Amino acid sequence: MSTTLFSPISVGELVLPHRIVMAPLTRSRAGQPGNVPTAMNVEYYRQRASAALIISEATQISQQGQGYAWTPGIYSKAQIEGWRAVADAVHDAGGRMFLQLWHVGRVSHPSFQPNGALPVAPSALPVPGKTFIEDANGNGVWTDVPTPQALGLDGIASIVADYRVAARNAIAAGMDGVEIHAGNGYLLDQFINSNSNHRTDSYGGNIENRARLLLEVVDAITSEVGAERVGVRLTPMGRFMGMGDDTPEQTFGYIAERLNAWKLAYLHLVEPAMVGNVKDDATDPRWDAMILSMRKAYHGILILAGGYDGSSAAHALAQGRADIIAFGRPFIGNPDLPERIMAGATLNTPDPTTFFGGTSLGYTDYPKLA
Ligand SMILES: Cc1cc2nc3c(=O)[nH]c(=O)nc-3n(C[C@H](O)[C@H](O)[C@H](O)COP(=O)(O)O)c2cc1C
């Protein structure tokens, strides 16, 4: 019998009752000041607890790791307490949840940085993108980012330490695990891709060196919380935030193979049909071959995300392309997405104008099936 969306599966020590996972979705609605999860955030995640697994919105591991207004953190006491209320609500509703750990690297702005410093990156190369900051009136505005400062070895070591503490905090908050965000052009991806990493030390140059920071972070976090509670998200061939690699098949193939060593909860890949949250009209033609070779190279559970609906997801599982499918935008508009897919029901359409920032409008007010 072929695998279906409704076949249970073990992930680490969890048993997922089906295979429809909620993808990480930044919604920029953390409480201010302090970027602390609020009762409204608790309600949003509680509504979505029938997901096989919820992967939280990206959550900064430190103040330095923040790049957008109103995104939550996991480094202060108040943030840990805020996330504990979320984890408790999801568990009480029968769900499971991982927290996505985030450091944006160069996709930031001095207004977020300790002492107004320049954002940090593998190399002093500016991102061809914008970030979202709060203006003097408390409104969000898109703004250019400055050329970042290249990290020294001490700076790199202290980021690894921040990841370790953040993972410990997430587990202390009651999360079932953490997902390391190593995609979408943020810090770890900036180290991996050859076009954003021009270092000449042991963190730059060949593939082994460019993958080093990610693997050190994986090592630190797994030794802190246990490999069965750690997933990794990569976006090979993704072009969001100006990413590009000279030899992506080799680079990401090497990483997939190296990740086997830890027996992680899962590896999570995003189809490059998406650039961040918009459709990429120039998907790399090498992608299909690459996903198949990464699938072979990585021996654990593979989650795929990016543009799926119920029928394409079922097809991907039946083909053995992945073990689990994560849904992003469909979960914004449909808190009961698994029930709707199971019933073949119509889906609510999510409203992109309320994706980032704002109130409960477009956040906790999407209806469930009657
Ligand atoms: C509003 C929005 C916010 C997102 N935030 C994150 C995030 O915090 N972390 C991440 O890894 N991906 C993020 N993504 C990407 C999604 O996880 C997902 O890969 C993408 O939306 C494609 O899946 P979909 O077609 O099912 O929406 C975001 C996407 C959207 C639309």
mmCIF file of C-alpha atoms and ligand atoms in Angstrom, residues 21-28 44 55-59 71 100 102 179-184 186 233-235 240 268-271 273-278 304-309 325-332 337 350 352 354-356, ligand 1:
data_model
loop_
_atom_site.group_PDB
_atom_site.id
_atom_site.type_symbol
_atom_site.label_atom_id
_atom_site.label_comp_id
_atom_site.label_asym_id
_atom_site.label_seq_id
_atom_site.Cartn_x
_atom_site.Cartn_y
_atom_site.Cartn_z
ATOM 1 C CA VAL A 21 2.587 19.743 8.751
ATOM 2 C CA MET A 22 2.224 23.492 9.286
ATOM 3 C CA ALA A 23 5.212 25.261 7.693
ATOM 4 C CA PRO A 24 6.984 28.078 9.548
ATOM 5 C CA LEU A 25 5.181 31.373 8.865
ATOM 6 C CA THR A 26 6.384 34.758 10.043
ATOM 7 C CA ARG A 27 3.353 36.856 10.964
ATOM 8 C CA SER A 28 5.020 39.803 12.749
ATOM 9 C CA TYR A 44 -3.601 31.442 16.495
ATOM 10 C CA ILE A 55 6.624 24.494 13.031
ATOM 11 C CA SER A 56 6.543 27.961 14.576
ATOM 12 C CA GLU A 57 7.254 31.189 12.786
ATOM 13 C CA ALA A 58 10.970 32.021 12.627
ATOM 14 C CA THR A 59 12.087 33.163 16.087
ATOM 15 C CA THR A 71 9.048 39.045 15.157
ATOM 16 C CA GLN A 100 12.050 27.556 14.340
ATOM 17 C CA TRP A 102 16.426 32.177 13.336
ATOM 18 C CA GLU A 179 13.966 23.538 13.612
ATOM 19 C CA ILE A 180 17.210 25.226 12.549
ATOM 20 C CA HIS A 181 16.342 27.783 9.858
ATOM 21 C CA ALA A 182 19.205 27.390 7.392
ATOM 22 C CA GLY A 183 17.374 28.715 4.344
ATOM 23 C CA ASN A 184 15.837 31.747 2.665
ATOM 24 C CA TYR A 186 19.439 34.231 6.307
ATOM 25 C CA ARG A 233 15.385 23.534 7.015
ATOM 26 C CA LEU A 234 17.293 24.247 3.789
ATOM 27 C CA THR A 235 16.273 26.040 0.597
ATOM 28 C CA PHE A 240 15.320 34.744 -2.069
ATOM 29 C CA HIS A 268 13.009 19.969 5.589
ATOM 30 C CA LEU A 269 13.485 21.270 2.033
ATOM 31 C CA VAL A 270 11.586 24.000 0.229
ATOM 32 C CA GLU A 271 10.845 23.657 -3.462
ATOM 33 C CA ALA A 273 9.210 27.342 -6.960
ATOM 34 C CA MET A 274 8.905 29.930 -4.195
ATOM 35 C CA VAL A 275 11.185 32.887 -3.585
ATOM 36 C CA GLY A 276 10.389 33.537 0.085
ATOM 37 C CA ASN A 277 6.677 34.025 -0.069
ATOM 38 C CA VAL A 278 6.219 34.777 -3.769
ATOM 39 C CA LEU A 304 8.972 19.031 1.494
ATOM 40 C CA ALA A 305 7.160 22.369 1.272
ATOM 41 C CA GLY A 306 6.316 24.860 -1.411
ATOM 42 C CA GLY A 307 3.162 25.235 -3.464
ATOM 43 C CA TYR A 308 1.429 21.998 -2.430
ATOM 44 C CA ASP A 309 -2.279 21.301 -2.270
ATOM 45 C CA ILE A 325 4.434 17.696 3.283
ATOM 46 C CA ALA A 326 4.438 21.093 4.956
ATOM 47 C CA PHE A 327 1.822 23.662 3.978
ATOM 48 C CA GLY A 328 2.367 27.371 4.491
ATOM 49 C CA ARG A 329 -0.211 29.753 3.059
ATOM 50 C CA PRO A 330 -3.030 27.171 3.158
ATOM 51 C CA PHE A 331 -2.605 27.029 6.962
ATOM 52 C CA ILE A 332 -2.900 30.815 7.209
ATOM 53 C CA LEU A 337 -6.504 22.355 7.014
ATOM 54 C CA PRO A 350 -5.606 33.657 2.688
ATOM 55 C CA PRO A 352 -1.728 38.483 1.625
ATOM 56 C CA THR A 354 -2.633 40.742 6.407
ATOM 57 C CA PHE A 355 0.291 38.287 6.290
ATOM 58 C CA PHE A 356 2.731 40.577 8.144
HETATM 59 C C1 LIG B 1 3.669 34.973 5.253
HETATM 60 C C2 LIG B 1 4.814 34.014 5.117
HETATM 61 C C3 LIG B 1 5.779 33.941 6.094
HETATM 62 C C4 LIG B 1 6.825 33.010 6.004
HETATM 63 N N1 LIG B 1 7.705 32.903 7.037
HETATM 64 C C5 LIG B 1 8.650 31.918 7.032
HETATM 65 C C6 LIG B 1 9.468 31.700 8.175
HETATM 66 O O1 LIG B 1 9.346 32.362 9.206
HETATM 67 N N2 LIG B 1 10.395 30.704 8.089
HETATM 68 C C7 LIG B 1 10.560 29.927 6.975
HETATM 69 O O2 LIG B 1 11.418 29.036 6.952
HETATM 70 N N3 LIG B 1 9.752 30.102 5.892
HETATM 71 C C8 LIG B 1 8.800 31.048 5.908
HETATM 72 N N4 LIG B 1 7.939 31.185 4.835
HETATM 73 C C9 LIG B 1 7.969 30.168 3.766
HETATM 74 C C10 LIG B 1 6.930 29.066 4.058
HETATM 75 O O3 LIG B 1 7.315 28.286 5.177
HETATM 76 C C11 LIG B 1 6.743 28.108 2.854
HETATM 77 O O4 LIG B 1 7.962 27.457 2.569
HETATM 78 C C12 LIG B 1 6.244 28.840 1.616
HETATM 79 O O5 LIG B 1 5.145 29.681 1.924
HETATM 80 C C13 LIG B 1 5.825 27.868 0.524
HETATM 81 O O6 LIG B 1 4.801 27.016 0.992
HETATM 82 P P1 LIG B 1 3.251 27.251 0.597
HETATM 83 O O7 LIG B 1 3.210 27.257 -0.926
HETATM 84 O O8 LIG B 1 2.553 26.049 1.172
HETATM 85 O O9 LIG B 1 2.829 28.542 1.166
HETATM 86 C C14 LIG B 1 6.920 32.136 4.874
HETATM 87 C C15 LIG B 1 5.942 32.237 3.881
HETATM 88 C C16 LIG B 1 4.900 33.141 3.990
HETATM 89 C C17 LIG B 1 3.833 33.163 2.934
#
